[in-house]
Structure formats: C-alpha cells, structure tokens
C-alpha cells in the first residue's frame, strides 16, 4: 500500500525555519518525481515545489524561491522541504504528493497525497 | 503563469441529478506533439487530502466511479457528475500540469440541494 506521511510542522515565529519530511512507503520512491503542495485552511491548493527522481532538478513557486528548498534522500525514502525566512503567509497545511506511475517526466498529475502537516507562522 | 478559473464557486444539486463544473485556463494546455491536454481534476472532502479523479482531461483514475467524467480541450474543460450521490459532497479542483508553476483552480463546492 502506498503511503506518504508528512511530519515536521508546527508553530514558528516569523523569520524562523522548519524542515518538513515526507516518509514514503509501498512503492519504489526513487522512481517518482515528488511535489509539495500547500493549502491555507479553508482555501485552495497551491503548488510549492517539485523534484525529479534523483534530486538533480528542482523547481519552486516564485513565492518561496530563495527561501524554500526541496530535496530527497532515496536511501531513506524521504522527501524534504527546508523552509527558511518564514512569513505569516506561509501558514498552511503542507502536503507531499507523488506523480502518477504512468507519467515519468515531471509534468504529471498526482495520484497519492499525504495527510498533510500544518505549519503556523506567528509571533 | 497559467491561471485556472473555475465556475461556479459552489453549486447545490439534488441527489441523482447532474452536476457540471467548468474550468478555463488562461492559455492552452493542449500539447501538440502528443495531442494531450495537461489537465486534471481532484476531489477534496473535509479533513482529507485531494483525490485524483481525472487526468489528461478525460482519463478516469483507477477506482473512480464512472459517474465522473471529464471533457474539453485547449482552454475549456468540464467535470460532470452524472448522478450525484451523497458521498460526492466535496470541493473539486482543476489543475494544469502543462507548465510550472503547476496551478489549480479556485475550487467548486458541491452540495446536496
């Protein structure tokens, strides 16, 4: 069974840092592009970042560029999001998501999502 | 960035009736080399992550009931629920994956009338 489990969220002050993790199981993690998507509670979905299978190619939304870094450890089956210089507007539930198995070039929809981890940026 | 605009924001439909949700992209998401539309639909219920329903604009994800269907091409797309069931109450989002940043529509809330 495919599982994605996020962790690392919590309350942080503006300007602070957090590292989110997404532990993957039930599939060959190293074969899939992965994404982070966030959602302010009660609002819509916003794509944050994407990483290819070996971590050599990454993309981020302009709103987080220079502050957030996506990475992965295929040996540990884990995806990360390092978030620095956090702002109040970064407050959201952060989901990790996997690209569909039939699509291997990163321009794909997402067939499995984690349950999300809440990040709250407030003083 | 490709802007995705959904309509309506919400709709109330009687059980067993048809629900139709529209999604318009600010530029075409049809890739000419493979004639595929890079458009997906997701369903999100309260307290849950999104669930993939439809991709390539009209391909139903495995396990999704056939009352859900997607149509459209280029910039205009539709998600249809042919006979609304109680378990279909949710927010529905379209997404383009033609180019980064990947972008979602604002969502359409579907309720029972």
PDB file of N, CA and C in Angstrom, chain A residues 53-112:
ATOM      1  N   UNK A  53      13.591  12.496  -9.945  1.00  0.00           N
ATOM      2  CA  UNK A  53      13.810  11.223  -9.264  1.00  0.00           C
ATOM      3  C   UNK A  53      15.124  11.158  -8.485  1.00  0.00           C
ATOM      4  N   UNK A  54      16.179  11.798  -8.988  1.00  0.00           N
ATOM      5  CA  UNK A  54      17.459  11.710  -8.273  1.00  0.00           C
ATOM      6  C   UNK A  54      17.840  13.016  -7.576  1.00  0.00           C
ATOM      7  N   UNK A  55      16.937  13.973  -7.586  1.00  0.00           N
ATOM      8  CA  UNK A  55      17.185  15.224  -6.875  1.00  0.00           C
ATOM      9  C   UNK A  55      17.977  16.252  -7.640  1.00  0.00           C
ATOM     10  N   UNK A  56      18.294  15.980  -8.902  1.00  0.00           N
ATOM     11  CA  UNK A  56      19.140  16.899  -9.658  1.00  0.00           C
ATOM     12  C   UNK A  56      18.376  18.070 -10.265  1.00  0.00           C
ATOM     13  N   UNK A  57      17.084  17.932 -10.428  1.00  0.00           N
ATOM     14  CA  UNK A  57      16.270  19.003 -10.995  1.00  0.00           C
ATOM     15  C   UNK A  57      15.142  19.362 -10.048  1.00  0.00           C
ATOM     16  N   UNK A  58      15.091  20.630  -9.705  1.00  0.00           N
ATOM     17  CA  UNK A  58      14.045  21.114  -8.803  1.00  0.00           C
ATOM     18  C   UNK A  58      13.426  22.389  -9.363  1.00  0.00           C
ATOM     19  N   UNK A  59      12.200  22.637  -8.972  1.00  0.00           N
ATOM     20  CA  UNK A  59      11.511  23.888  -9.320  1.00  0.00           C
ATOM     21  C   UNK A  59      10.720  24.335  -8.105  1.00  0.00           C
ATOM     22  N   UNK A  60      10.609  25.638  -7.934  1.00  0.00           N
ATOM     23  CA  UNK A  60       9.822  26.201  -6.838  1.00  0.00           C
ATOM     24  C   UNK A  60       8.920  27.298  -7.359  1.00  0.00           C
ATOM     25  N   UNK A  61       7.836  27.516  -6.642  1.00  0.00           N
ATOM     26  CA  UNK A  61       6.985  28.664  -6.933  1.00  0.00           C
ATOM     27  C   UNK A  61       7.744  29.950  -6.615  1.00  0.00           C
ATOM     28  N   UNK A  62       7.432  31.017  -7.336  1.00  0.00           N
ATOM     29  CA  UNK A  62       8.119  32.295  -7.109  1.00  0.00           C
ATOM     30  C   UNK A  62       7.947  32.780  -5.674  1.00  0.00           C
ATOM     31  N   UNK A  63       6.809  32.460  -5.078  1.00  0.00           N
ATOM     32  CA  UNK A  63       6.515  32.949  -3.727  1.00  0.00           C
ATOM     33  C   UNK A  63       7.446  32.370  -2.668  1.00  0.00           C
ATOM     34  N   UNK A  64       8.115  31.271  -2.978  1.00  0.00           N
ATOM     35  CA  UNK A  64       9.007  30.636  -1.995  1.00  0.00           C
ATOM     36  C   UNK A  64      10.444  30.544  -2.488  1.00  0.00           C
ATOM     37  N   UNK A  65      10.689  31.000  -3.705  1.00  0.00           N
ATOM     38  CA  UNK A  65      12.029  30.893  -4.283  1.00  0.00           C
ATOM     39  C   UNK A  65      13.037  31.651  -3.428  1.00  0.00           C
ATOM     40  N   UNK A  66      14.166  31.007  -3.180  1.00  0.00           N
ATOM     41  CA  UNK A  66      15.195  31.623  -2.355  1.00  0.00           C
ATOM     42  C   UNK A  66      14.995  31.408  -0.870  1.00  0.00           C
ATOM     43  N   UNK A  67      13.828  30.915  -0.480  1.00  0.00           N
ATOM     44  CA  UNK A  67      13.550  30.667   0.946  1.00  0.00           C
ATOM     45  C   UNK A  67      13.329  29.178   1.224  1.00  0.00           C
ATOM     46  N   UNK A  68      12.693  28.480   0.307  1.00  0.00           N
ATOM     47  CA  UNK A  68      12.381  27.057   0.486  1.00  0.00           C
ATOM     48  C   UNK A  68      13.277  26.223  -0.433  1.00  0.00           C
ATOM     49  N   UNK A  69      13.688  25.059   0.059  1.00  0.00           N
ATOM     50  CA  UNK A  69      14.488  24.133  -0.739  1.00  0.00           C
ATOM     51  C   UNK A  69      13.922  22.734  -0.619  1.00  0.00           C
ATOM     52  N   UNK A  70      13.625  22.144  -1.766  1.00  0.00           N
ATOM     53  CA  UNK A  70      13.152  20.765  -1.793  1.00  0.00           C
ATOM     54  C   UNK A  70      14.345  19.845  -2.004  1.00  0.00           C
ATOM     55  N   UNK A  71      14.308  18.702  -1.340  1.00  0.00           N
ATOM     56  CA  UNK A  71      15.368  17.711  -1.523  1.00  0.00           C
ATOM     57  C   UNK A  71      14.808  16.337  -1.203  1.00  0.00           C
ATOM     58  N   UNK A  72      15.612  15.321  -1.453  1.00  0.00           N
ATOM     59  CA  UNK A  72      15.164  13.961  -1.172  1.00  0.00           C
ATOM     60  C   UNK A  72      16.358  13.087  -0.827  1.00  0.00           C
ATOM     61  N   UNK A  73      16.073  12.029  -0.070  1.00  0.00           N
ATOM     62  CA  UNK A  73      17.063  11.014   0.251  1.00  0.00           C
ATOM     63  C   UNK A  73      16.458   9.682  -0.171  1.00  0.00           C
ATOM     64  N   UNK A  74      16.859   9.199  -1.324  1.00  0.00           N
ATOM     65  CA  UNK A  74      16.255   7.965  -1.844  1.00  0.00           C
ATOM     66  C   UNK A  74      16.628   6.748  -0.999  1.00  0.00           C
ATOM     67  N   UNK A  75      17.743   6.799  -0.319  1.00  0.00           N
ATOM     68  CA  UNK A  75      18.127   5.687   0.557  1.00  0.00           C
ATOM     69  C   UNK A  75      17.202   5.587   1.767  1.00  0.00           C
ATOM     70  N   UNK A  76      16.671   6.738   2.163  1.00  0.00           N
ATOM     71  CA  UNK A  76      15.761   6.771   3.314  1.00  0.00           C
ATOM     72  C   UNK A  76      14.302   6.879   2.886  1.00  0.00           C
ATOM     73  N   UNK A  77      14.043   6.882   1.577  1.00  0.00           N
ATOM     74  CA  UNK A  77      12.666   7.013   1.066  1.00  0.00           C
ATOM     75  C   UNK A  77      11.959   8.238   1.653  1.00  0.00           C
ATOM     76  N   UNK A  78      12.644   9.344   1.677  1.00  0.00           N
ATOM     77  CA  UNK A  78      12.119  10.530   2.331  1.00  0.00           C
ATOM     78  C   UNK A  78      12.312  11.782   1.470  1.00  0.00           C
ATOM     79  N   UNK A  79      11.269  12.569   1.425  1.00  0.00           N
ATOM     80  CA  UNK A  79      11.258  13.862   0.747  1.00  0.00           C
ATOM     81  C   UNK A  79      11.319  14.946   1.817  1.00  0.00           C
ATOM     82  N   UNK A  80      11.995  16.047   1.510  1.00  0.00           N
ATOM     83  CA  UNK A  80      12.124  17.134   2.470  1.00  0.00           C
ATOM     84  C   UNK A  80      11.712  18.463   1.855  1.00  0.00           C
ATOM     85  N   UNK A  81      11.339  19.387   2.756  1.00  0.00           N
ATOM     86  CA  UNK A  81      11.167  20.781   2.370  1.00  0.00           C
ATOM     87  C   UNK A  81      11.783  21.626   3.475  1.00  0.00           C
ATOM     88  N   UNK A  82      12.914  22.237   3.172  1.00  0.00           N
ATOM     89  CA  UNK A  82      13.556  23.154   4.111  1.00  0.00           C
ATOM     90  C   UNK A  82      12.965  24.532   3.894  1.00  0.00           C
ATOM     91  N   UNK A  83      12.382  25.074   4.943  1.00  0.00           N
ATOM     92  CA  UNK A  83      11.703  26.367   4.840  1.00  0.00           C
ATOM     93  C   UNK A  83      12.411  27.378   5.742  1.00  0.00           C
ATOM     94  N   UNK A  84      12.979  28.390   5.138  1.00  0.00           N
ATOM     95  CA  UNK A  84      13.674  29.452   5.862  1.00  0.00           C
ATOM     96  C   UNK A  84      12.953  30.771   5.688  1.00  0.00           C
ATOM     97  N   UNK A  85      13.297  31.728   6.533  1.00  0.00           N
ATOM     98  CA  UNK A  85      12.726  33.086   6.444  1.00  0.00           C
ATOM     99  C   UNK A  85      11.208  33.025   6.341  1.00  0.00           C
ATOM    100  N   UNK A  86      10.610  32.259   7.215  1.00  0.00           N
ATOM    101  CA  UNK A  86       9.165  32.034   7.138  1.00  0.00           C
ATOM    102  C   UNK A  86       8.372  33.303   7.417  1.00  0.00           C
ATOM    103  N   UNK A  87       7.248  33.411   6.710  1.00  0.00           N
ATOM    104  CA  UNK A  87       6.367  34.570   6.805  1.00  0.00           C
ATOM    105  C   UNK A  87       4.975  34.121   7.230  1.00  0.00           C
ATOM    106  N   UNK A  88       4.181  35.025   7.709  1.00  0.00           N
ATOM    107  CA  UNK A  88       2.815  34.688   8.107  1.00  0.00           C
ATOM    108  C   UNK A  88       2.042  34.061   6.952  1.00  0.00           C
ATOM    109  N   UNK A  89       2.302  34.525   5.753  1.00  0.00           N
ATOM    110  CA  UNK A  89       1.577  33.999   4.583  1.00  0.00           C
ATOM    111  C   UNK A  89       2.001  32.587   4.184  1.00  0.00           C
ATOM    112  N   UNK A  90       3.006  32.039   4.847  1.00  0.00           N
ATOM    113  CA  UNK A  90       3.384  30.642   4.612  1.00  0.00           C
ATOM    114  C   UNK A  90       2.564  29.685   5.475  1.00  0.00           C
ATOM    115  N   UNK A  91       1.750  30.238   6.370  1.00  0.00           N
ATOM    116  CA  UNK A  91       0.888  29.412   7.212  1.00  0.00           C
ATOM    117  C   UNK A  91      -0.058  28.599   6.333  1.00  0.00           C
ATOM    118  N   UNK A  92      -0.010  27.285   6.475  1.00  0.00           N
ATOM    119  CA  UNK A  92      -0.805  26.403   5.626  1.00  0.00           C
ATOM    120  C   UNK A  92      -0.603  24.957   6.051  1.00  0.00           C
ATOM    121  N   UNK A  93      -1.433  24.089   5.525  1.00  0.00           N
ATOM    122  CA  UNK A  93      -1.180  22.652   5.572  1.00  0.00           C
ATOM    123  C   UNK A  93      -0.312  22.316   4.359  1.00  0.00           C
ATOM    124  N   UNK A  94       0.758  21.605   4.605  1.00  0.00           N
ATOM    125  CA  UNK A  94       1.682  21.229   3.537  1.00  0.00           C
ATOM    126  C   UNK A  94       1.527  19.744   3.241  1.00  0.00           C
ATOM    127  N   UNK A  95       1.231  19.456   1.978  1.00  0.00           N
ATOM    128  CA  UNK A  95       1.075  18.077   1.520  1.00  0.00           C
ATOM    129  C   UNK A  95       2.256  17.679   0.636  1.00  0.00           C
ATOM    130  N   UNK A  96       2.717  16.457   0.787  1.00  0.00           N
ATOM    131  CA  UNK A  96       3.593  15.893  -0.241  1.00  0.00           C
ATOM    132  C   UNK A  96       2.723  15.037  -1.158  1.00  0.00           C
ATOM    133  N   UNK A  97       3.119  14.961  -2.412  1.00  0.00           N
ATOM    134  CA  UNK A  97       2.325  14.237  -3.396  1.00  0.00           C
ATOM    135  C   UNK A  97       3.244  13.579  -4.412  1.00  0.00           C
ATOM    136  N   UNK A  98       2.789  12.455  -4.935  1.00  0.00           N
ATOM    137  CA  UNK A  98       3.550  11.670  -5.895  1.00  0.00           C
ATOM    138  C   UNK A  98       2.944  11.803  -7.285  1.00  0.00           C
ATOM    139  N   UNK A  99       3.799  11.818  -8.311  1.00  0.00           N
ATOM    140  CA  UNK A  99       3.283  11.801  -9.675  1.00  0.00           C
ATOM    141  C   UNK A  99       2.715  10.427 -10.011  1.00  0.00           C
ATOM    142  N   UNK A 100       1.747  10.407 -10.910  1.00  0.00           N
ATOM    143  CA  UNK A 100       1.155   9.133 -11.313  1.00  0.00           C
ATOM    144  C   UNK A 100       2.223   8.222 -11.913  1.00  0.00           C
ATOM    145  N   UNK A 101       2.036   6.937 -11.708  1.00  0.00           N
ATOM    146  CA  UNK A 101       3.044   5.964 -12.107  1.00  0.00           C
ATOM    147  C   UNK A 101       3.267   5.933 -13.613  1.00  0.00           C
ATOM    148  N   UNK A 102       2.229   6.244 -14.379  1.00  0.00           N
ATOM    149  CA  UNK A 102       2.332   6.144 -15.838  1.00  0.00           C
ATOM    150  C   UNK A 102       3.010   7.349 -16.466  1.00  0.00           C
ATOM    151  N   UNK A 103       3.407   8.303 -15.661  1.00  0.00           N
ATOM    152  CA  UNK A 103       3.948   9.566 -16.167  1.00  0.00           C
ATOM    153  C   UNK A 103       5.297   9.793 -15.514  1.00  0.00           C
ATOM    154  N   UNK A 104       6.362   9.882 -16.303  1.00  0.00           N
ATOM    155  CA  UNK A 104       7.706   9.847 -15.714  1.00  0.00           C
ATOM    156  C   UNK A 104       8.570  11.045 -16.057  1.00  0.00           C
ATOM    157  N   UNK A 105       7.966  12.132 -16.503  1.00  0.00           N
ATOM    158  CA  UNK A 105       8.791  13.267 -16.903  1.00  0.00           C
ATOM    159  C   UNK A 105       8.551  14.521 -16.072  1.00  0.00           C
ATOM    160  N   UNK A 106       7.796  14.377 -14.981  1.00  0.00           N
ATOM    161  CA  UNK A 106       7.588  15.502 -14.089  1.00  0.00           C
ATOM    162  C   UNK A 106       6.427  16.399 -14.436  1.00  0.00           C
ATOM    163  N   UNK A 107       5.892  16.315 -15.630  1.00  0.00           N
ATOM    164  CA  UNK A 107       4.691  17.085 -15.979  1.00  0.00           C
ATOM    165  C   UNK A 107       3.503  16.135 -15.879  1.00  0.00           C
ATOM    166  N   UNK A 108       3.110  15.912 -14.631  1.00  0.00           N
ATOM    167  CA  UNK A 108       2.169  14.839 -14.333  1.00  0.00           C
ATOM    168  C   UNK A 108       1.197  15.268 -13.245  1.00  0.00           C
ATOM    169  N   UNK A 109       0.044  14.638 -13.198  1.00  0.00           N
ATOM    170  CA  UNK A 109      -0.839  14.826 -12.047  1.00  0.00           C
ATOM    171  C   UNK A 109      -0.347  13.950 -10.889  1.00  0.00           C
ATOM    172  N   UNK A 110      -1.013  14.087  -9.742  1.00  0.00           N
ATOM    173  CA  UNK A 110      -0.528  13.438  -8.524  1.00  0.00           C
ATOM    174  C   UNK A 110      -1.560  12.437  -8.026  1.00  0.00           C
ATOM    175  N   UNK A 111      -1.147  11.167  -7.931  1.00  0.00           N
ATOM    176  CA  UNK A 111      -2.133  10.149  -7.590  1.00  0.00           C
ATOM    177  C   UNK A 111      -2.156   9.771  -6.117  1.00  0.00           C
ATOM    178  N   UNK A 112      -1.101  10.078  -5.385  1.00  0.00           N
ATOM    179  CA  UNK A 112      -1.095   9.827  -3.942  1.00  0.00           C
ATOM    180  C   UNK A 112      -0.633  11.079  -3.209  1.00  0.00           C
TER     181      UNK A 112
END
